XYZ file of C-alpha atoms in Angstrom:
601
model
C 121.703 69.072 110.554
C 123.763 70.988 113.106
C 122.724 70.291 116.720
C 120.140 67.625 116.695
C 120.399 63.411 115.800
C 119.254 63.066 112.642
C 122.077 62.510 109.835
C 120.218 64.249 106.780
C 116.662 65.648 105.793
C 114.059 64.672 103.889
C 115.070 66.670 100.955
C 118.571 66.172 100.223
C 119.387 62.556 99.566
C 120.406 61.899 96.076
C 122.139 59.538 94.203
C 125.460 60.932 95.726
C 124.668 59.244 98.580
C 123.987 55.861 97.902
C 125.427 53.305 100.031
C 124.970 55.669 103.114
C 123.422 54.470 106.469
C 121.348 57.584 107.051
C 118.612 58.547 110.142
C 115.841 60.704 109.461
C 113.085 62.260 111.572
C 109.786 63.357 110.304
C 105.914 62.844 109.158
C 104.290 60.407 107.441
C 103.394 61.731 104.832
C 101.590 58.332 102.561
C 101.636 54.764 103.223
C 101.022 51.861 100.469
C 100.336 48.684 101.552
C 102.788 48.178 103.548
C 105.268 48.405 100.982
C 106.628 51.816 101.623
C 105.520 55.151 102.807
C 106.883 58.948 102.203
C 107.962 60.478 104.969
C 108.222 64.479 104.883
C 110.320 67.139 107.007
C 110.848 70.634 106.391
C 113.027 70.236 103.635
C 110.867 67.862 101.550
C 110.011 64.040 101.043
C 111.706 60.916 101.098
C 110.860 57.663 100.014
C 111.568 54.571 102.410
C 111.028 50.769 101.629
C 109.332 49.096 103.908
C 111.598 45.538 105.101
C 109.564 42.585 104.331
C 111.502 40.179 105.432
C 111.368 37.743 108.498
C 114.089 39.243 110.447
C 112.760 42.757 110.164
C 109.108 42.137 110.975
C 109.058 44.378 113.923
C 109.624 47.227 111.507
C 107.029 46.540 109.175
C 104.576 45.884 111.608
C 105.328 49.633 113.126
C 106.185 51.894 110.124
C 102.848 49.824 108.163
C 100.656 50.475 110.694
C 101.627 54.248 111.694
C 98.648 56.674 111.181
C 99.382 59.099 108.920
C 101.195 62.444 110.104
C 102.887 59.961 112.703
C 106.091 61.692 114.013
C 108.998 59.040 112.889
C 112.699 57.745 113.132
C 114.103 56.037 110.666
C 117.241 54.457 110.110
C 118.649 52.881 106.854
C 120.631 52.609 103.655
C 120.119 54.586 100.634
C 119.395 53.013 97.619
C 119.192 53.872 93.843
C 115.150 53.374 92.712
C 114.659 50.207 90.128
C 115.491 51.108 86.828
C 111.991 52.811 85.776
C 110.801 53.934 89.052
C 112.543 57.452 89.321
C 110.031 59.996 90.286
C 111.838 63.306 88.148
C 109.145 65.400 90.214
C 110.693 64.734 93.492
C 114.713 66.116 94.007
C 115.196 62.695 95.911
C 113.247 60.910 93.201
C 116.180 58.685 91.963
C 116.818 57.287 95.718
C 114.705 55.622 98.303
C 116.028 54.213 101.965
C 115.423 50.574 102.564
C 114.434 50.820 106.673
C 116.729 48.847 109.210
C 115.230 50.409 112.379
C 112.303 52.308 113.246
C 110.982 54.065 115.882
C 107.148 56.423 116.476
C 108.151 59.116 118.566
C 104.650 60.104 118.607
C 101.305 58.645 116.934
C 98.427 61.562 115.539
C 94.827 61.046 115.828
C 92.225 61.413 113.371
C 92.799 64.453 111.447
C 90.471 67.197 111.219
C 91.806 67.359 107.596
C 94.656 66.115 105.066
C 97.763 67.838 105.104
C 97.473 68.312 101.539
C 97.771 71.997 99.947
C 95.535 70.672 96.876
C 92.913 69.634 99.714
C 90.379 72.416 100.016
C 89.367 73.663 103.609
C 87.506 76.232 105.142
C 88.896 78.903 106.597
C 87.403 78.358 110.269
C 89.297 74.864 110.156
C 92.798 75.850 108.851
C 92.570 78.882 111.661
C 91.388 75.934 114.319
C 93.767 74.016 113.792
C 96.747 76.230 112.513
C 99.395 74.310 113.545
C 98.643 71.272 111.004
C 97.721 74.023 108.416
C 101.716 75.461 108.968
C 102.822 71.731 107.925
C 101.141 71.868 104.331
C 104.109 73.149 101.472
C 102.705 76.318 100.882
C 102.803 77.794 103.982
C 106.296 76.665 105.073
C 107.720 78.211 101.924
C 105.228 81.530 102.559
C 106.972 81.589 106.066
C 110.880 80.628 105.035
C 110.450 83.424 102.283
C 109.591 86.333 104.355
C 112.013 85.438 106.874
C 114.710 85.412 104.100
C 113.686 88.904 102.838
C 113.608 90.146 106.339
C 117.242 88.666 107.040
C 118.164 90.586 103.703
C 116.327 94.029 104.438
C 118.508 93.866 108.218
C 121.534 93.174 106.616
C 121.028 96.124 103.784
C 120.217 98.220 106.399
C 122.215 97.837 109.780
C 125.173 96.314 107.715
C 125.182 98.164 104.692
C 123.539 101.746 105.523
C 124.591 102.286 109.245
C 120.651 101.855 110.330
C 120.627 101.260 113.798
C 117.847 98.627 114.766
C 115.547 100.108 118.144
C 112.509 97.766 119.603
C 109.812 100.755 121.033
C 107.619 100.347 123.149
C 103.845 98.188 122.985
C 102.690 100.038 125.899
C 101.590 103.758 125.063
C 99.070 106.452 125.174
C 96.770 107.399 122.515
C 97.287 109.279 119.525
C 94.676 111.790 117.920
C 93.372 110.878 114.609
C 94.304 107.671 112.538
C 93.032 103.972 113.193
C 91.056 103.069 116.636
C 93.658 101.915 119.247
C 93.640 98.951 120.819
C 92.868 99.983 125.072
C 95.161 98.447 127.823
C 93.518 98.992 131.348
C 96.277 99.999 134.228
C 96.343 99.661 137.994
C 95.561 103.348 138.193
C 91.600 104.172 138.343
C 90.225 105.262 135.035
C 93.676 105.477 133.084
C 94.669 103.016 129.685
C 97.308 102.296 128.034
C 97.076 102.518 124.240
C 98.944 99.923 122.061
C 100.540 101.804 119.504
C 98.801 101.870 115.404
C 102.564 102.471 114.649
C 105.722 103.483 116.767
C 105.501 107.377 114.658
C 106.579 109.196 117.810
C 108.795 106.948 119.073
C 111.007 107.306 115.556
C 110.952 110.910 115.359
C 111.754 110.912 118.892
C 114.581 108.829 118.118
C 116.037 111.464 115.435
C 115.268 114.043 117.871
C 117.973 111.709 120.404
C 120.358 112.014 117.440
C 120.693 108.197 116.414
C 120.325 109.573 112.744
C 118.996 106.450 110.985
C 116.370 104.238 112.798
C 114.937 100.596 111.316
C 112.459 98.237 113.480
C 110.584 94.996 112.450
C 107.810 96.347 114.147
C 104.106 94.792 115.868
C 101.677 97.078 115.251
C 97.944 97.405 116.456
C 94.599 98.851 114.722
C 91.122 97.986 116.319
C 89.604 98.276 112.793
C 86.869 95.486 113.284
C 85.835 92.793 110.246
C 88.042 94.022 107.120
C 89.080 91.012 104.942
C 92.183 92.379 104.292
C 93.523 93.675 107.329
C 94.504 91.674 110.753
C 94.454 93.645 113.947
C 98.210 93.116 114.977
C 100.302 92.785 111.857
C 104.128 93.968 110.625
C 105.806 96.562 109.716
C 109.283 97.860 108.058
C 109.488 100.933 110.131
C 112.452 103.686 108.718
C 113.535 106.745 109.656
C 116.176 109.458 108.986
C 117.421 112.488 109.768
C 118.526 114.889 107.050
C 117.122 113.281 104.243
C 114.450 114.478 101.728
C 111.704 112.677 99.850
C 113.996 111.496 96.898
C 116.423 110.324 99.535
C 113.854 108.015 100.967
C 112.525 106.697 97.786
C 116.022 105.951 96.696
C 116.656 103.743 100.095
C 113.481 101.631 99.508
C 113.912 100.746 95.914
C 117.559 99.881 97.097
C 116.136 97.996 100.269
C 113.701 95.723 97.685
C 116.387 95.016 94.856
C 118.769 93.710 97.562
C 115.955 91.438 99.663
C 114.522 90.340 96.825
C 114.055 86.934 96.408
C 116.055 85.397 93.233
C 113.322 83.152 92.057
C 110.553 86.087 91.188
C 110.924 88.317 88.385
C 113.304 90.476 88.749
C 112.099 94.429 89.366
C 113.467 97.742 87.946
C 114.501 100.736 89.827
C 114.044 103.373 89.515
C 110.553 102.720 90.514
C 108.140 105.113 88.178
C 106.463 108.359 89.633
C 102.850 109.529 89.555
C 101.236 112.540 91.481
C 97.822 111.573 93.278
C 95.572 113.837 90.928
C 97.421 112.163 87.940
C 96.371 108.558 89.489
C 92.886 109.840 90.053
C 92.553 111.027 87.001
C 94.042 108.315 84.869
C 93.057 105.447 87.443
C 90.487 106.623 89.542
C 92.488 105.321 92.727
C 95.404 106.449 94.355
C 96.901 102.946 94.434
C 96.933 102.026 90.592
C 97.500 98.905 88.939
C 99.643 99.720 86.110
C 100.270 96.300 84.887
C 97.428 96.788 82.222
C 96.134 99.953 80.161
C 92.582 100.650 80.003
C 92.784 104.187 81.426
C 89.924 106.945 82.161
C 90.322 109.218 79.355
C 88.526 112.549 79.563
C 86.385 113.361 76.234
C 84.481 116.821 77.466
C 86.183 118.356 74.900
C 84.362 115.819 72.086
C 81.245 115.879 73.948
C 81.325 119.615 74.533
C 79.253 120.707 71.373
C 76.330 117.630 71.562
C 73.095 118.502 71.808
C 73.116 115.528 75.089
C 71.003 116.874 78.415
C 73.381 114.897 80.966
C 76.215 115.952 79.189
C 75.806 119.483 79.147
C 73.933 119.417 82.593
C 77.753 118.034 83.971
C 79.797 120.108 82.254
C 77.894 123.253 83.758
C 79.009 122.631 87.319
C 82.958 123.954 88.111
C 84.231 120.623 88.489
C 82.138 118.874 86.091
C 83.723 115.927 83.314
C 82.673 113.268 80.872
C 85.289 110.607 81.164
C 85.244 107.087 79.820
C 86.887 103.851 79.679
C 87.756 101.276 76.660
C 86.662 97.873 77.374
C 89.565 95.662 75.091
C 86.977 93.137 72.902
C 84.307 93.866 75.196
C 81.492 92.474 73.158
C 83.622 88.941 72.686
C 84.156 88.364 76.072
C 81.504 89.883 77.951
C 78.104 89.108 78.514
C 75.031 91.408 78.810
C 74.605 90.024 82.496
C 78.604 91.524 83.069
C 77.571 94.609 81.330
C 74.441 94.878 83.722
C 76.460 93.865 86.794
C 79.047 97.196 86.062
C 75.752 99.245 85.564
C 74.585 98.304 88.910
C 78.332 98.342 90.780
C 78.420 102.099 89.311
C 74.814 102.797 90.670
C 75.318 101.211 93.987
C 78.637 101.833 95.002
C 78.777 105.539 93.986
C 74.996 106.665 92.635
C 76.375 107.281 88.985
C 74.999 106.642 85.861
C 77.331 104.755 82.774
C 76.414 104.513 79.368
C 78.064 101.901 77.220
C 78.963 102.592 73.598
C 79.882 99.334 71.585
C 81.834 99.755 67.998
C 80.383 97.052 65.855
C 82.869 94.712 63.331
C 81.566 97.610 60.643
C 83.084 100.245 62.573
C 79.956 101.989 63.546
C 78.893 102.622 67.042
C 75.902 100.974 68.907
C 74.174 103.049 71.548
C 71.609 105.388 73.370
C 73.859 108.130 72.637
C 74.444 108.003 68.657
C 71.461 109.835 67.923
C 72.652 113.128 69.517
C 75.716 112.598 68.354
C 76.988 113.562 64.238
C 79.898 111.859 62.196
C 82.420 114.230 63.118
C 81.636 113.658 67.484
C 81.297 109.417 66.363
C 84.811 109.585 64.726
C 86.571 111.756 67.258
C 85.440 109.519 70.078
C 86.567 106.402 68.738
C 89.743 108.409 67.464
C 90.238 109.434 71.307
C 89.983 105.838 73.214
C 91.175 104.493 70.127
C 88.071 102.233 70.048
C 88.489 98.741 68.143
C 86.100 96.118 66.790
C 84.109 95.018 69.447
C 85.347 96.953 72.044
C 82.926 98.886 74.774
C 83.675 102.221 75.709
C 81.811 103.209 79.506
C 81.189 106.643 79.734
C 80.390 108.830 83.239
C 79.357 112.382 83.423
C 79.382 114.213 86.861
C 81.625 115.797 89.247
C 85.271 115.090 88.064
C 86.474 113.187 91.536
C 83.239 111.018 91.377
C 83.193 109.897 88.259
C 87.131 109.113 88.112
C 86.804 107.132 91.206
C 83.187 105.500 89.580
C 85.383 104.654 86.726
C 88.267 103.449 88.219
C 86.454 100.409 90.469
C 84.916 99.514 87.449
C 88.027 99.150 85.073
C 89.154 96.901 87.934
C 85.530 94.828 87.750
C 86.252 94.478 84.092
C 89.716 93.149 84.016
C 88.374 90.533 86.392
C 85.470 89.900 84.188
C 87.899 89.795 81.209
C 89.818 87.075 83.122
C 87.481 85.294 83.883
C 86.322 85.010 80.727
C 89.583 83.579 79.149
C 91.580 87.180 77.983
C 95.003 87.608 79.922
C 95.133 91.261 81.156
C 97.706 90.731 84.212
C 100.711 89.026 84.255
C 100.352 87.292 87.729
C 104.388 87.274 87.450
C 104.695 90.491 86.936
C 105.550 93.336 89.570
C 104.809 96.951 88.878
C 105.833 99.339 91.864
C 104.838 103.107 91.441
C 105.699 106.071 93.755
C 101.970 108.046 94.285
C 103.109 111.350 95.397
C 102.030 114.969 95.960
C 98.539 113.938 98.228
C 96.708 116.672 99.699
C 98.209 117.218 102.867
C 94.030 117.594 104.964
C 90.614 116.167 103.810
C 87.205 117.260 105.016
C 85.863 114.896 107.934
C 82.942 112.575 106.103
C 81.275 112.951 109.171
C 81.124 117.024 108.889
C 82.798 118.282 105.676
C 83.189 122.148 107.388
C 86.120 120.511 109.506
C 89.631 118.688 108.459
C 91.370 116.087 109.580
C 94.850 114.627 108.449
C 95.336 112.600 104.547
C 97.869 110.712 106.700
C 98.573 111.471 109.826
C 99.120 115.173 112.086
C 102.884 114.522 111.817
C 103.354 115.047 107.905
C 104.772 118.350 106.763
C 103.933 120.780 103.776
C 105.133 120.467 100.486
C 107.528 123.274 100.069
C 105.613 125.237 97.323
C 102.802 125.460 99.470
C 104.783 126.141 102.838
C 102.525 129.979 102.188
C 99.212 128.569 102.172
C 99.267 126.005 105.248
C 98.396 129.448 106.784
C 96.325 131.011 104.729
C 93.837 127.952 103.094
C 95.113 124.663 104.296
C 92.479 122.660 101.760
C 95.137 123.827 98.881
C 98.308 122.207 100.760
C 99.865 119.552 99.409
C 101.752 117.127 101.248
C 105.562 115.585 101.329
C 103.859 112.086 100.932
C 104.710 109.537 99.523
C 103.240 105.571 98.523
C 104.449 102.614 97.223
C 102.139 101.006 95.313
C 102.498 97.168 94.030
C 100.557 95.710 91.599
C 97.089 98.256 92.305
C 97.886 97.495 96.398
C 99.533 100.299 98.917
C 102.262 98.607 100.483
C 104.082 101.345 102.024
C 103.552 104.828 102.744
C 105.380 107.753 104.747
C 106.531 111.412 104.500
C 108.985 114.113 105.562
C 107.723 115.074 108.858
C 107.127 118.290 111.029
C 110.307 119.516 112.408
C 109.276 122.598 113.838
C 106.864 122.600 117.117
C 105.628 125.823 116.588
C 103.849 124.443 113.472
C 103.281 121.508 114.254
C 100.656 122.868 117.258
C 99.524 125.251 113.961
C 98.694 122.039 112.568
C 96.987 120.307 115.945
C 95.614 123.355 116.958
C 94.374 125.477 114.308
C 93.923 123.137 111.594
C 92.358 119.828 112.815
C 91.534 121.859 116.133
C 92.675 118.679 118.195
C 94.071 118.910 121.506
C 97.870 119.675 121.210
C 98.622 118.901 125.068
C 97.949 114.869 124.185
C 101.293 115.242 121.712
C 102.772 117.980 124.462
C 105.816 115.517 124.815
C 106.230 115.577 121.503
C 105.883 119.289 120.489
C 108.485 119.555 123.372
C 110.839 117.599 122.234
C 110.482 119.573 118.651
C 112.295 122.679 120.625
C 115.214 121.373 122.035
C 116.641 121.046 118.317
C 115.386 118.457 116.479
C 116.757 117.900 112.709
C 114.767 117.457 109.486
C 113.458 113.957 109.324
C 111.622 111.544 107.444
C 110.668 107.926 106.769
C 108.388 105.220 105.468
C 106.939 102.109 106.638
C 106.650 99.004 104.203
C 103.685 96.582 105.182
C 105.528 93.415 105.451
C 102.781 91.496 105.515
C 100.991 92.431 101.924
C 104.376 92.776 100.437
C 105.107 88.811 101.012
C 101.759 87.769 100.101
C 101.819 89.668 96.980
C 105.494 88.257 96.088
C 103.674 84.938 96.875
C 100.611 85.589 94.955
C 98.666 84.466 98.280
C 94.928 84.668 98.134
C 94.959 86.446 101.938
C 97.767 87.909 104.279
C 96.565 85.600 106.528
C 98.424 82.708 104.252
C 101.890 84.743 105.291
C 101.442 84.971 108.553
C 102.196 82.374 111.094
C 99.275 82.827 113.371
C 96.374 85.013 111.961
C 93.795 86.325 113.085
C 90.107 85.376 111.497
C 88.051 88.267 109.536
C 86.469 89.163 112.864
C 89.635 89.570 114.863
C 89.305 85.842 116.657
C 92.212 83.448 117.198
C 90.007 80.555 116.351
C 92.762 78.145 117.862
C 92.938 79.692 121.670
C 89.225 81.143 121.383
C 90.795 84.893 122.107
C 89.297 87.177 123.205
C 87.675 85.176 126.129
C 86.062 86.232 129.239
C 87.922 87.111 132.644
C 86.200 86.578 135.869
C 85.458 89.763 137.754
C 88.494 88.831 140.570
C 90.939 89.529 137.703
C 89.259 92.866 136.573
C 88.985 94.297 139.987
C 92.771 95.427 140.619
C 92.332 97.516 137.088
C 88.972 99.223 138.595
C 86.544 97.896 135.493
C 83.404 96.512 135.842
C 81.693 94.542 132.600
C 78.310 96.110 131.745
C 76.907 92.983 129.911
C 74.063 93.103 127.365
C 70.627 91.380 128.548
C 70.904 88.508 125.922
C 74.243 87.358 126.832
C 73.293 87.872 130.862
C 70.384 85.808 130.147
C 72.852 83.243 128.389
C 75.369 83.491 131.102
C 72.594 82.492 133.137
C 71.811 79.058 131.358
């Protein structure tokens, strides 16, 4: 209550304070009658009695006729509740203030909605109207949570690590591969500004400088279009070091989140545990796994090898070929045939691939296309392998080995959700499962052309020392020094130990992705005038909180999303500029005929 009039908040009056003459400032929250109302600040709800006598009929007449969400002063004395009134589900529950003096400080309208977190409302409405969606519970203690872990992460790092916190610039140029960039038009003809996807250059330009240990809350930018998950400005935990390696790094972060932490979640175990990407694929089909439940793709080639099965064999022929399979936990309980035809059809749609489902009955026998090719020995190995129980449904998927992991792996996530659904606890939603995903290939082929490569990451990420030899030699065997946090089957942090040495990293530009290196020349310079070993990370901050919140969206942690298509609903950005304002950056709009015609009318 430092600095402003009020003598307390909503939320901490209690019994302590009885006999006080308190003011307090806030919202109408409910009004009965005219026999009291709740009024709510930041801090929670208080209950004041409404005066009914003669003398104080000013007061009633205001506070029982204030729309709701009024903005109110009150002044009065704190009372216990009546014997048998105490509400034990509010902390001021056992006191209520009996009003003296009262004052609106500003009336609201008609709502658009109620302020009301149990109140369902679309999406385009909360975004419209954002600032009465910030007043609702959740949100305030979404927002007052991340800033507390923030606080915590600066203090760990500036206070306790010698990190030296360094705002870079929003105004850049553009970087080869990665994300689209956001264009800024400049006075000069025919020249843009790029607003940086992340500030990468400007941290290892900062080792490069010498400051040794760089941190930055920073705004970042990605013109990635409508992706429900993503927003195109959102937050990151940006690190760097010089000196370090990757167990240095990993070490820093799982220090970083015990200390910010908040105390009211479960508390989380470091060491965090270690996977390499061809493990997760493998065991996962993802490279962001969900380890907080089992159900993992088990290869069975090795039973299968010897049936008489046409798919089977016509898989295994190919160099890369596997039979792999899933265990569906009481499958036949708690799914349906429609749930069983809806992974089918996922499997078919989202990656062309066939499953076959293979159901043990209460007898112990198995129920399928398949039993016919396949003799006691192959039946009893199987179930032996995904050690199959009653009424559990085993998905199998023959094909090339990265297709049908990553076939199998969407669909163990469909079927926990099914499972769910259906009533069988799979996930603990209080549970939080980090995992380091290491070991990535260091280039992929280009989906566009698969005779080129392009960067797993980004340019910037160097070799992993075993295969220093063969970034030369066949860069499609390299594998990187990157590294991923994973929470809970969601990426929420990535980074690696960089390129320190210009002449390969033009190799790299040059030779390998055969970009232009004279875009990064500032950079590659700066690589020869001594620059150390370096390395970082960047946490998303923004799926981090929501995740520790157990939000439905990111947008629920942030203050003031954007919607799924990139809109501020609540100032209608973008909007138009007039040609005057354009001219002095040298653009001209090119509009489409429909929306000339509609400009028109």
């Amino acid at each position: 209550n430092s600095f402003v009039t009020r003598t307390n908040t909503c939320g901490e009056l209690r019994s302590a304070h009885v006999g006080q003459k308190v003011t307090l400032y806030g919202w109408v929250q409910y009004q009965r009658q005219g026999l009291f109302l709740v009024l709510r600040d930041f801090q929670g709800l208080t209950q004041i009695i409404i005066p009914q006598d003669e003398a104080h009929s000013h007061v009633k007449e205001l506070l029982s006729n204030a729309p709701v969400e009024s903005v109110v002063r009150v002044t009065g004395i704190v009372s216990p509740r009546p014997l048998g009134q105490e509400n034990p589900k509010m902390p001021t529950g056992d006191i209520e203030v009996k009003a003296e003096t009262a004052e609106i400080l500003n009336s609201c309208k008609k709502l658009p909605f109620e302020i009301k977190d149990f109140i369902k409302k679309s999406e385009a409405l909360r975004m419209q109207y954002r600032y009465l969606d910030l007043r609702s519970f959740q949100l305030q203690s979404n927002l007052r949570l991340r800033s507390r872990m923030v606080m915590r992460m600066r203090e760990y790092l500036c206070n306790l690590h010698g990190f030296v916190d360094v705002e870079t610039p929003t105004l850049f140029k553009r970087t080869p591969g990665g994300a689209k960039e956001f264009l800024v038009p400049s006075r000069e003809a025919g020249k843009f500004y790029s607003l940086p996807q992340s500030p990468q250059q400007f941290k290892q330009l900062l080792m490069v400088g010498g400051l040794d240990r760089y941190f930055q809350v920073a705004r970042c930018y990605r013109d990635e279009g409508s992706r429900p998950d993503r927003q195109p400005e959102f937050t990151q935990i940006d690190i760097e070091m010089s000196f370090v390696d990757q167990a240095g790094i990993q070490r820093l972060i799982e220090g970083l989140l015990q200390h910010s932490w908040p105390e009211e979640r479960a508390l989380i175990k470091t060491p965090f545990p270690s996977m390499t990407y061809e493990e997760a694929l493998a065991e996962y089909g993802t490279d962001k796994p969900d380890t907080r439940f089992g159900m993992k793709i088990l290869d069975i080639s090795d039973v299968l090898r010897g049936s008489d099965i046409h798919f089977v064999q016509n898989a295994l022929s190919y160099p890369h070929g596997s039979i792999r399979a899933i265990c569906i936990p009481q499958g036949v309980r708690y799914l349906t045939n429609k749930d069983l035809e809806l992974l089918k059809e996922s499997a078919k749609s989202q990656f062309n691939q066939e499953i076959v489902e293979i159901i043990r009955r209460p007898d112990g026998s198995l129920k399928s296309l398949l039993t016919k090719f396949l003799g006691e020995k192959e039946q009893s190995e199987l179930i032996q392998a995904l050690n199959m129980q009653e009424d559990d449904v085993l998905l199998l998927a023959a094909g090339e080995h990265k297709q049908v992991c990553c076939t199998l792996g969407t669909l163990r996530l469909l079927s926990a959700n099914l499972l769910e659904a259906a009533g069988l606890a799979l996930r603990d939603p209080t549970a939080f499962h980090f995992l380091w995903v290491v070991d990535f290939p260091l280039f992929v082929p280009k989906a566009e052309n698969p005779t080129e490569l392009e960067s797993a990451h980004h340019p910037f990420t160097a070799a992993h020392p075993s295969d220093a030899s063969l970034l030369y030699s066949d860069p499609t065997k390299v594998r990187s020094q990157h590294y991923d946090l994973v929470l809970n089957g969601n990426e929420v942090g990535g980074g690696s130990i960089r390129i320190h040495s210009a002449e390969q990293q033009r190799f790299v530009l040059e030779e390998v992705l055969k970009e232009d290196s004279k875009v990064l020349s500032h950079l590659i310079e700066a690589l020869e005038f001594g620059a150390p070993p370096h390395g970082g990370i960047a946490l998303g901050l923004d799926r981090l909180i929501s995740l520790i919140v157990d939000a439905p969206s990111i947008r629920d942690v942030i203050a003031f999303p954007k919607s799924f298509r990139g809109r501020d609903l609540m100032g209608n950005a973008p909007d138009y500029v007039t040609p005057e304002e354009l001219e002095p950056y040298h653009i001209q709009v090119s509009w489409p005929l429909e929306e000339k015609e509609a400009k028109k009318n």
